[in-house]
mmCIF file with all atom_site columns, C-alpha atoms in Angstrom:
data_model
loop_
_atom_site.group_PDB
_atom_site.id
_atom_site.type_symbol
_atom_site.label_atom_id
_atom_site.label_alt_id
_atom_site.label_comp_id
_atom_site.label_asym_id
_atom_site.label_entity_id
_atom_site.label_seq_id
_atom_site.pdbx_PDB_ins_code
_atom_site.Cartn_x
_atom_site.Cartn_y
_atom_site.Cartn_z
_atom_site.occupancy
_atom_site.B_iso_or_equiv
_atom_site.pdbx_formal_charge
_atom_site.auth_seq_id
_atom_site.auth_comp_id
_atom_site.auth_asym_id
_atom_site.auth_atom_id
_atom_site.pdbx_PDB_model_num
ATOM 1   C CA . MET I 1 1   ? 1.400   27.077  -44.005 1.00 50.00 ? 1   MET I CA 1
ATOM 2   C CA . THR I 1 2   ? 0.891   24.519  -41.232 1.00 48.00 ? 2   THR I CA 1
ATOM 3   C CA . GLN I 1 3   ? -1.810  25.068  -38.711 1.00 52.00 ? 3   GLN I CA 1
ATOM 4   C CA . LYS I 1 4   ? -1.123  24.858  -35.037 1.00 49.00 ? 4   LYS I CA 1
ATOM 5   C CA . PRO I 1 5   ? -3.477  22.594  -33.152 1.00 49.00 ? 5   PRO I CA 1
ATOM 6   C CA . ALA I 1 6   ? -6.054  24.391  -31.085 1.00 52.00 ? 6   ALA I CA 1
ATOM 7   C CA . VAL I 1 7   ? -5.194  24.867  -27.439 1.00 51.00 ? 7   VAL I CA 1
ATOM 8   C CA . GLY I 1 8   ? -8.186  22.781  -26.406 1.00 53.00 ? 8   GLY I CA 1
ATOM 9   C CA . SER I 1 9   ? -6.978  19.808  -28.412 1.00 49.00 ? 9   SER I CA 1
ATOM 10  C CA . GLN I 1 10  ? -3.505  20.092  -26.883 1.00 50.00 ? 10  GLN I CA 1
ATOM 11  C CA . SER I 1 11  ? -5.099  20.033  -23.451 1.00 46.00 ? 11  SER I CA 1
ATOM 12  C CA . ALA I 1 12  ? -7.245  17.038  -24.389 1.00 46.00 ? 12  ALA I CA 1
ATOM 13  C CA . GLN I 1 13  ? -4.182  15.244  -25.765 1.00 49.00 ? 13  GLN I CA 1
ATOM 14  C CA . LEU I 1 14  ? -2.236  15.877  -22.550 1.00 44.00 ? 14  LEU I CA 1
ATOM 15  C CA . THR I 1 15  ? -5.173  14.633  -20.475 1.00 47.00 ? 15  THR I CA 1
ATOM 16  C CA . THR I 1 16  ? -5.440  11.499  -22.602 1.00 55.00 ? 16  THR I CA 1
ATOM 17  C CA . THR I 1 17  ? -1.700  10.850  -22.242 1.00 65.00 ? 17  THR I CA 1
ATOM 18  C CA . LYS I 1 18  ? -1.927  11.368  -18.480 1.00 65.00 ? 18  LYS I CA 1
ATOM 19  C CA . ASP I 1 19  ? -4.911  8.992   -18.237 1.00 67.00 ? 19  ASP I CA 1
ATOM 20  C CA . THR I 1 20  ? -3.103  6.403   -20.369 1.00 78.00 ? 20  THR I CA 1
ATOM 21  C CA . ASN I 1 21  ? 0.014   6.625   -18.175 1.00 87.00 ? 21  ASN I CA 1
ATOM 22  C CA . GLU I 1 22  ? -2.059  6.383   -14.993 1.00 89.00 ? 22  GLU I CA 1
ATOM 23  C CA . SER I 1 23  ? -3.991  3.393   -16.357 1.00 89.00 ? 23  SER I CA 1
ATOM 24  C CA . ALA I 1 24  ? -0.712  1.699   -17.264 1.00 94.00 ? 24  ALA I CA 1
ATOM 25  C CA . ARG I 1 25  ? 0.516   2.352   -13.711 1.00 96.00 ? 25  ARG I CA 1
ATOM 26  C CA . LEU I 1 26  ? -2.676  0.851   -12.290 1.00 97.00 ? 26  LEU I CA 1
ATOM 27  C CA . ILE I 1 27  ? -2.081  -2.273  -14.386 1.00 97.00 ? 27  ILE I CA 1
ATOM 28  C CA . GLU I 1 28  ? 1.520   -2.457  -13.060 1.00 97.00 ? 28  GLU I CA 1
ATOM 29  C CA . ILE I 1 29  ? 0.346   -2.037  -9.471  1.00 98.00 ? 29  ILE I CA 1
ATOM 30  C CA . ARG I 1 30  ? -2.316  -4.725  -9.933  1.00 98.00 ? 30  ARG I CA 1
ATOM 31  C CA . ALA I 1 31  ? 0.327   -7.186  -11.185 1.00 98.00 ? 31  ALA I CA 1
ATOM 32  C CA . LEU I 1 32  ? 2.638   -6.303  -8.279  1.00 98.00 ? 32  LEU I CA 1
ATOM 33  C CA . VAL I 1 33  ? -0.123  -6.809  -5.722  1.00 98.00 ? 33  VAL I CA 1
ATOM 34  C CA . GLU I 1 34  ? -1.171  -10.121 -7.265  1.00 98.00 ? 34  GLU I CA 1
ATOM 35  C CA . ALA I 1 35  ? 2.444   -11.342 -7.132  1.00 98.00 ? 35  ALA I CA 1
ATOM 36  C CA . ASN I 1 36  ? 3.357   -9.985  -3.667  1.00 98.00 ? 36  ASN I CA 1
ATOM 37  C CA . ASN I 1 37  ? 0.211   -9.902  -1.531  1.00 98.00 ? 37  ASN I CA 1
ATOM 38  C CA . ARG I 1 38  ? 0.989   -11.732 1.710   1.00 98.00 ? 38  ARG I CA 1
ATOM 39  C CA . SER I 1 39  ? -2.431  -11.196 3.232   1.00 98.00 ? 39  SER I CA 1
ATOM 40  C CA . LYS I 1 40  ? -5.888  -12.667 2.862   1.00 97.00 ? 40  LYS I CA 1
ATOM 41  C CA . LEU I 1 41  ? -7.145  -9.323  1.567   1.00 98.00 ? 41  LEU I CA 1
ATOM 42  C CA . GLY I 1 42  ? -8.297  -8.953  -2.024  1.00 98.00 ? 42  GLY I CA 1
ATOM 43  C CA . THR I 1 43  ? -6.229  -7.300  -4.722  1.00 98.00 ? 43  THR I CA 1
ATOM 44  C CA . ASP I 1 44  ? -8.628  -4.380  -5.242  1.00 98.00 ? 44  ASP I CA 1
ATOM 45  C CA . LEU I 1 45  ? -8.625  -3.513  -1.540  1.00 98.00 ? 45  LEU I CA 1
ATOM 46  C CA . ILE I 1 46  ? -4.809  -3.473  -1.464  1.00 98.00 ? 46  ILE I CA 1
ATOM 47  C CA . ILE I 1 47  ? -4.678  -1.380  -4.663  1.00 98.00 ? 47  ILE I CA 1
ATOM 48  C CA . CYS I 1 48  ? -6.999  1.192   -3.087  1.00 98.00 ? 48  CYS I CA 1
ATOM 49  C CA . GLN I 1 49  ? -4.923  1.187   0.095   1.00 97.00 ? 49  GLN I CA 1
ATOM 50  C CA . ILE I 1 50  ? -1.734  1.776   -1.904  1.00 98.00 ? 50  ILE I CA 1
ATOM 51  C CA . TYR I 1 51  ? -3.310  4.639   -3.818  1.00 98.00 ? 51  TYR I CA 1
ATOM 52  C CA . MET I 1 52  ? -4.612  6.176   -0.592  1.00 96.00 ? 52  MET I CA 1
ATOM 53  C CA . GLU I 1 53  ? -1.180  5.900   1.010   1.00 95.00 ? 53  GLU I CA 1
ATOM 54  C CA . SER I 1 54  ? 1.157   6.938   -1.805  1.00 97.00 ? 54  SER I CA 1
ATOM 55  C CA . ARG I 1 55  ? -0.770  7.695   -5.012  1.00 96.00 ? 55  ARG I CA 1
ATOM 56  C CA . PHE I 1 56  ? 1.320   4.844   -6.531  1.00 97.00 ? 56  PHE I CA 1
ATOM 57  C CA . ASP I 1 57  ? 4.586   6.754   -5.898  1.00 96.00 ? 57  ASP I CA 1
ATOM 58  C CA . ALA I 1 58  ? 7.201   4.136   -5.002  1.00 96.00 ? 58  ALA I CA 1
ATOM 59  C CA . HIS I 1 59  ? 9.444   6.822   -3.462  1.00 95.00 ? 59  HIS I CA 1
ATOM 60  C CA . ALA I 1 60  ? 6.767   8.466   -1.349  1.00 93.00 ? 60  ALA I CA 1
ATOM 61  C CA . GLY I 1 61  ? 8.060   9.420   2.073   1.00 87.00 ? 61  GLY I CA 1
ATOM 62  C CA . ALA I 1 62  ? 11.739  9.257   1.108   1.00 84.00 ? 62  ALA I CA 1
ATOM 63  C CA . GLY I 1 63  ? 12.553  11.876  3.744   1.00 79.00 ? 63  GLY I CA 1
ATOM 64  C CA . HIS I 1 64  ? 10.134  10.594  6.383   1.00 87.00 ? 64  HIS I CA 1
ATOM 65  C CA . ASP I 1 65  ? 9.488   7.509   8.516   1.00 92.00 ? 65  ASP I CA 1
ATOM 66  C CA . ALA I 1 66  ? 6.585   6.229   6.357   1.00 95.00 ? 66  ALA I CA 1
ATOM 67  C CA . ARG I 1 67  ? 8.110   4.965   3.106   1.00 96.00 ? 67  ARG I CA 1
ATOM 68  C CA . GLY I 1 68  ? 7.194   3.506   -0.236  1.00 97.00 ? 68  GLY I CA 1
ATOM 69  C CA . LEU I 1 69  ? 3.947   2.463   -1.858  1.00 98.00 ? 69  LEU I CA 1
ATOM 70  C CA . MET I 1 70  ? 2.349   1.290   1.387   1.00 97.00 ? 70  MET I CA 1
ATOM 71  C CA . GLN I 1 71  ? 4.016   3.947   3.554   1.00 96.00 ? 71  GLN I CA 1
ATOM 72  C CA . MET I 1 72  ? 5.697   1.459   5.855   1.00 97.00 ? 72  MET I CA 1
ATOM 73  C CA . GLN I 1 73  ? 6.986   2.928   9.086   1.00 96.00 ? 73  GLN I CA 1
ATOM 74  C CA . ARG I 1 74  ? 10.028  1.564   10.909  1.00 97.00 ? 74  ARG I CA 1
ATOM 75  C CA . GLN I 1 75  ? 7.923   0.210   13.763  1.00 96.00 ? 75  GLN I CA 1
ATOM 76  C CA . GLY I 1 76  ? 5.649   -1.617  11.294  1.00 96.00 ? 76  GLY I CA 1
ATOM 77  C CA . VAL I 1 77  ? 8.592   -3.229  9.483   1.00 98.00 ? 77  VAL I CA 1
ATOM 78  C CA . GLN I 1 78  ? 10.078  -4.276  12.816  1.00 98.00 ? 78  GLN I CA 1
ATOM 79  C CA . GLN I 1 79  ? 6.744   -5.800  13.830  1.00 97.00 ? 79  GLN I CA 1
ATOM 80  C CA . VAL I 1 80  ? 6.683   -7.814  10.580  1.00 97.00 ? 80  VAL I CA 1
ATOM 81  C CA . PHE I 1 81  ? 10.138  -9.222  11.338  1.00 98.00 ? 81  PHE I CA 1
ATOM 82  C CA . LYS I 1 82  ? 9.140   -10.101 14.910  1.00 97.00 ? 82  LYS I CA 1
ATOM 83  C CA . TYR I 1 83  ? 5.908   -11.731 13.713  1.00 96.00 ? 83  TYR I CA 1
ATOM 84  C CA . ARG I 1 84  ? 7.857   -13.785 11.164  1.00 97.00 ? 84  ARG I CA 1
ATOM 85  C CA . LYS I 1 85  ? 10.109  -15.018 13.966  1.00 97.00 ? 85  LYS I CA 1
ATOM 86  C CA . GLN I 1 86  ? 7.090   -15.849 16.116  1.00 96.00 ? 86  GLN I CA 1
ATOM 87  C CA . LYS I 1 87  ? 5.542   -17.896 13.293  1.00 95.00 ? 87  LYS I CA 1
ATOM 88  C CA . GLU I 1 88  ? 8.873   -19.642 12.651  1.00 97.00 ? 88  GLU I CA 1
ATOM 89  C CA . LEU I 1 89  ? 9.257   -20.589 16.323  1.00 97.00 ? 89  LEU I CA 1
ATOM 90  C CA . GLY I 1 90  ? 5.617   -21.355 17.025  1.00 97.00 ? 90  GLY I CA 1
ATOM 91  C CA . HIS I 1 91  ? 5.762   -19.145 20.130  1.00 97.00 ? 91  HIS I CA 1
ATOM 92  C CA . MET I 1 92  ? 6.794   -15.651 21.152  1.00 96.00 ? 92  MET I CA 1
ATOM 93  C CA . PRO I 1 93  ? 10.479  -14.970 20.512  1.00 97.00 ? 93  PRO I CA 1
ATOM 94  C CA . SER I 1 94  ? 12.848  -14.355 23.398  1.00 98.00 ? 94  SER I CA 1
ATOM 95  C CA . ASP I 1 95  ? 13.989  -10.826 24.156  1.00 98.00 ? 95  ASP I CA 1
ATOM 96  C CA . ALA I 1 96  ? 17.249  -11.460 22.296  1.00 98.00 ? 96  ALA I CA 1
ATOM 97  C CA . GLN I 1 97  ? 15.386  -12.883 19.276  1.00 98.00 ? 97  GLN I CA 1
ATOM 98  C CA . THR I 1 98  ? 12.992  -9.946  19.331  1.00 98.00 ? 98  THR I CA 1
ATOM 99  C CA . GLN I 1 99  ? 15.871  -7.461  19.412  1.00 98.00 ? 99  GLN I CA 1
ATOM 100 C CA . ALA I 1 100 ? 17.558  -9.276  16.490  1.00 98.00 ? 100 ALA I CA 1
ATOM 101 C CA . ALA I 1 101 ? 14.289  -9.214  14.514  1.00 98.00 ? 101 ALA I CA 1
ATOM 102 C CA . PHE I 1 102 ? 13.823  -5.516  15.281  1.00 98.00 ? 102 PHE I CA 1
ATOM 103 C CA . ALA I 1 103 ? 17.390  -4.760  14.169  1.00 98.00 ? 103 ALA I CA 1
ATOM 104 C CA . GLU I 1 104 ? 16.856  -6.643  10.911  1.00 98.00 ? 104 GLU I CA 1
ATOM 105 C CA . GLY I 1 105 ? 13.584  -4.774  10.297  1.00 98.00 ? 105 GLY I CA 1
ATOM 106 C CA . ALA I 1 106 ? 15.157  -1.413  11.067  1.00 98.00 ? 106 ALA I CA 1
ATOM 107 C CA . ALA I 1 107 ? 18.035  -2.145  8.682   1.00 98.00 ? 107 ALA I CA 1
ATOM 108 C CA . LEU I 1 108 ? 15.598  -2.923  5.874   1.00 98.00 ? 108 LEU I CA 1
ATOM 109 C CA . HIS I 1 109 ? 13.538  0.182   6.641   1.00 97.00 ? 109 HIS I CA 1
ATOM 110 C CA . ASP I 1 110 ? 16.662  2.348   6.538   1.00 96.00 ? 110 ASP I CA 1
ATOM 111 C CA . SER I 1 111 ? 17.859  0.879   3.229   1.00 97.00 ? 111 SER I CA 1
ATOM 112 C CA . ASN I 1 112 ? 16.781  1.643   -0.315  1.00 96.00 ? 112 ASN I CA 1
ATOM 113 C CA . ALA I 1 113 ? 15.159  -1.808  -0.419  1.00 97.00 ? 113 ALA I CA 1
ATOM 114 C CA . ILE I 1 114 ? 12.123  -0.311  1.359   1.00 97.00 ? 114 ILE I CA 1
ATOM 115 C CA . PHE I 1 115 ? 11.370  1.563   -1.879  1.00 97.00 ? 115 PHE I CA 1
ATOM 116 C CA . ASP I 1 116 ? 11.438  -1.587  -4.001  1.00 98.00 ? 116 ASP I CA 1
ATOM 117 C CA . GLU I 1 117 ? 7.799   -1.943  -5.019  1.00 98.00 ? 117 GLU I CA 1
ATOM 118 C CA . ALA I 1 118 ? 7.566   -5.728  -4.613  1.00 98.00 ? 118 ALA I CA 1
ATOM 119 C CA . THR I 1 119 ? 9.337   -5.613  -1.242  1.00 98.00 ? 119 THR I CA 1
ATOM 120 C CA . ASN I 1 120 ? 7.168   -2.763  0.022   1.00 98.00 ? 120 ASN I CA 1
ATOM 121 C CA . ILE I 1 121 ? 3.928   -4.433  -1.023  1.00 98.00 ? 121 ILE I CA 1
ATOM 122 C CA . GLY I 1 122 ? 5.067   -7.713  0.527   1.00 98.00 ? 122 GLY I CA 1
ATOM 123 C CA . LEU I 1 123 ? 5.892   -5.983  3.823   1.00 98.00 ? 123 LEU I CA 1
ATOM 124 C CA . GLY I 1 124 ? 2.758   -3.852  3.824   1.00 98.00 ? 124 GLY I CA 1
ATOM 125 C CA . THR I 1 125 ? 0.436   -6.772  3.176   1.00 98.00 ? 125 THR I CA 1
ATOM 126 C CA . GLU I 1 126 ? 2.281   -8.938  5.702   1.00 97.00 ? 126 GLU I CA 1
ATOM 127 C CA . TYR I 1 127 ? 1.802   -6.123  8.218   1.00 97.00 ? 127 TYR I CA 1
ATOM 128 C CA . MET I 1 128 ? -1.889  -5.993  7.319   1.00 97.00 ? 128 MET I CA 1
ATOM 129 C CA . GLN I 1 129 ? -2.124  -9.756  7.873   1.00 97.00 ? 129 GLN I CA 1
ATOM 130 C CA . TYR I 1 130 ? -0.569  -9.291  11.319  1.00 96.00 ? 130 TYR I CA 1
ATOM 131 C CA . TRP I 1 131 ? -3.357  -6.825  12.167  1.00 96.00 ? 131 TRP I CA 1
ATOM 132 C CA . LEU I 1 132 ? -5.984  -9.141  10.649  1.00 97.00 ? 132 LEU I CA 1
ATOM 133 C CA . ASP I 1 133 ? -4.693  -11.984 12.819  1.00 96.00 ? 133 ASP I CA 1
ATOM 134 C CA . THR I 1 134 ? -4.843  -9.863  15.980  1.00 95.00 ? 134 THR I CA 1
ATOM 135 C CA . SER I 1 135 ? -8.034  -7.836  15.375  1.00 96.00 ? 135 SER I CA 1
ATOM 136 C CA . PRO I 1 136 ? -11.721 -8.722  15.644  1.00 96.00 ? 136 PRO I CA 1
ATOM 137 C CA . SER I 1 137 ? -12.574 -7.440  12.130  1.00 95.00 ? 137 SER I CA 1
ATOM 138 C CA . ILE I 1 138 ? -11.099 -6.126  8.899   1.00 95.00 ? 138 ILE I CA 1
ATOM 139 C CA . ALA I 1 139 ? -12.255 -2.622  9.814   1.00 95.00 ? 139 ALA I CA 1
ATOM 140 C CA . ALA I 1 140 ? -10.463 -2.879  13.168  1.00 95.00 ? 140 ALA I CA 1
ATOM 141 C CA . ALA I 1 141 ? -7.314  -4.171  11.460  1.00 96.00 ? 141 ALA I CA 1
ATOM 142 C CA . TYR I 1 142 ? -7.297  -1.176  9.135   1.00 94.00 ? 142 TYR I CA 1
ATOM 143 C CA . ALA I 1 143 ? -7.865  1.189   12.055  1.00 93.00 ? 143 ALA I CA 1
ATOM 144 C CA . ARG I 1 144 ? -4.813  -0.294  13.767  1.00 91.00 ? 144 ARG I CA 1
ATOM 145 C CA . TYR I 1 145 ? -2.743  -0.169  10.555  1.00 89.00 ? 145 TYR I CA 1
ATOM 146 C CA . ARG I 1 146 ? -3.623  3.472   10.042  1.00 85.00 ? 146 ARG I CA 1
ATOM 147 C CA . GLY I 1 147 ? -3.523  4.430   13.724  1.00 81.00 ? 147 GLY I CA 1
ATOM 148 C CA . VAL I 1 148 ? -6.891  6.185   13.487  1.00 82.00 ? 148 VAL I CA 1
ATOM 149 C CA . ALA I 1 149 ? -9.961  4.505   14.965  1.00 82.00 ? 149 ALA I CA 1
ATOM 150 C CA . ASN I 1 150 ? -12.709 6.536   13.259  1.00 85.00 ? 150 ASN I CA 1
ATOM 151 C CA . GLY I 1 151 ? -13.244 3.979   10.455  1.00 87.00 ? 151 GLY I CA 1
ATOM 152 C CA . ILE I 1 152 ? -13.171 6.522   7.624   1.00 92.00 ? 152 ILE I CA 1
ATOM 153 C CA . TYR I 1 153 ? -9.967  5.100   6.090   1.00 93.00 ? 153 TYR I CA 1
ATOM 154 C CA . TYR I 1 154 ? -11.371 1.581   5.741   1.00 95.00 ? 154 TYR I CA 1
ATOM 155 C CA . LYS I 1 155 ? -14.774 2.858   4.608   1.00 95.00 ? 155 LYS I CA 1
ATOM 156 C CA . LYS I 1 156 ? -13.191 4.833   1.775   1.00 96.00 ? 156 LYS I CA 1
ATOM 157 C CA . ILE I 1 157 ? -10.887 2.101   0.529   1.00 97.00 ? 157 ILE I CA 1
ATOM 158 C CA . SER I 1 158 ? -13.456 -0.704  0.871   1.00 97.00 ? 158 SER I CA 1
ATOM 159 C CA . GLU I 1 159 ? -16.109 1.252   -1.047  1.00 97.00 ? 159 GLU I CA 1
ATOM 160 C CA . CYS I 1 160 ? -13.565 2.119   -3.737  1.00 98.00 ? 160 CYS I CA 1
ATOM 161 C CA . ALA I 1 161 ? -12.412 -1.524  -3.919  1.00 98.00 ? 161 ALA I CA 1
ATOM 162 C CA . GLU I 1 162 ? -15.984 -2.657  -4.631  1.00 98.00 ? 162 GLU I CA 1
ATOM 163 C CA . ARG I 1 163 ? -16.259 -0.179  -7.506  1.00 97.00 ? 163 ARG I CA 1
ATOM 164 C CA . LEU I 1 164 ? -12.754 -1.001  -8.754  1.00 97.00 ? 164 LEU I CA 1
ATOM 165 C CA . HIS I 1 165 ? -13.657 -4.690  -8.891  1.00 97.00 ? 165 HIS I CA 1
ATOM 166 C CA . ALA I 1 166 ? -16.412 -3.805  -11.376 1.00 96.00 ? 166 ALA I CA 1
ATOM 167 C CA . ASP I 1 167 ? -14.157 -1.428  -13.373 1.00 95.00 ? 167 ASP I CA 1
ATOM 168 C CA . PRO I 1 168 ? -10.572 -2.668  -12.797 1.00 95.00 ? 168 PRO I CA 1
ATOM 169 C CA . THR I 1 169 ? -8.785  -0.090  -14.975 1.00 93.00 ? 169 THR I CA 1
ATOM 170 C CA . SER I 1 170 ? -10.511 3.048   -13.690 1.00 95.00 ? 170 SER I CA 1
ATOM 171 C CA . MET I 1 171 ? -8.155  5.627   -12.269 1.00 96.00 ? 171 MET I CA 1
ATOM 172 C CA . GLN I 1 172 ? -11.107 7.970   -11.831 1.00 96.00 ? 172 GLN I CA 1
ATOM 173 C CA . LEU I 1 173 ? -12.451 5.788   -9.010  1.00 97.00 ? 173 LEU I CA 1
ATOM 174 C CA . LEU I 1 174 ? -9.134  6.056   -7.173  1.00 97.00 ? 174 LEU I CA 1
ATOM 175 C CA . ARG I 1 175 ? -8.937  9.819   -7.685  1.00 96.00 ? 175 ARG I CA 1
ATOM 176 C CA . GLU I 1 176 ? -12.477 10.228  -6.338  1.00 96.00 ? 176 GLU I CA 1
ATOM 177 C CA . MET I 1 177 ? -11.612 8.150   -3.269  1.00 97.00 ? 177 MET I CA 1
ATOM 178 C CA . VAL I 1 178 ? -8.961  10.620  -2.113  1.00 94.00 ? 178 VAL I CA 1
ATOM 179 C CA . LYS I 1 179 ? -11.031 13.759  -2.565  1.00 89.00 ? 179 LYS I CA 1
#
């Protein structure tokens, strides 16, 4: 007669599997950020931002304006396209160039490409760099990215990023950040 495993051990096994899957996802996200970060911000800070925004769910916000890992909104994507044009030209784009950039950004936002993890991280970090370039501090840039000026968002992710740097595979740190 075979014995059934105790309920407690089944629960522990499920928890271990969940932790292993989450740790594997953290490793994937780290590699994606390292390959696609278009900002001067560190990898751990971006990882914490992604977890805060989407809990690493690439399809987060599928029915809303904020989409993907970094929860990019249409207006943010459009701003990235306009800023790219400005950098390309070396000056502010004309109204017609701005409208073309906005249309291109809106088309990307409305397509499934916005949910591509590499694309979303590239756009999100490029958008962060825009705010870094136009803000007096990193905290102010994050306040503008998030649209909330109380500083709590940046405080949480920056503190978590410091801890994550010391323990780069810890999902527990990320879970604690969002409590």
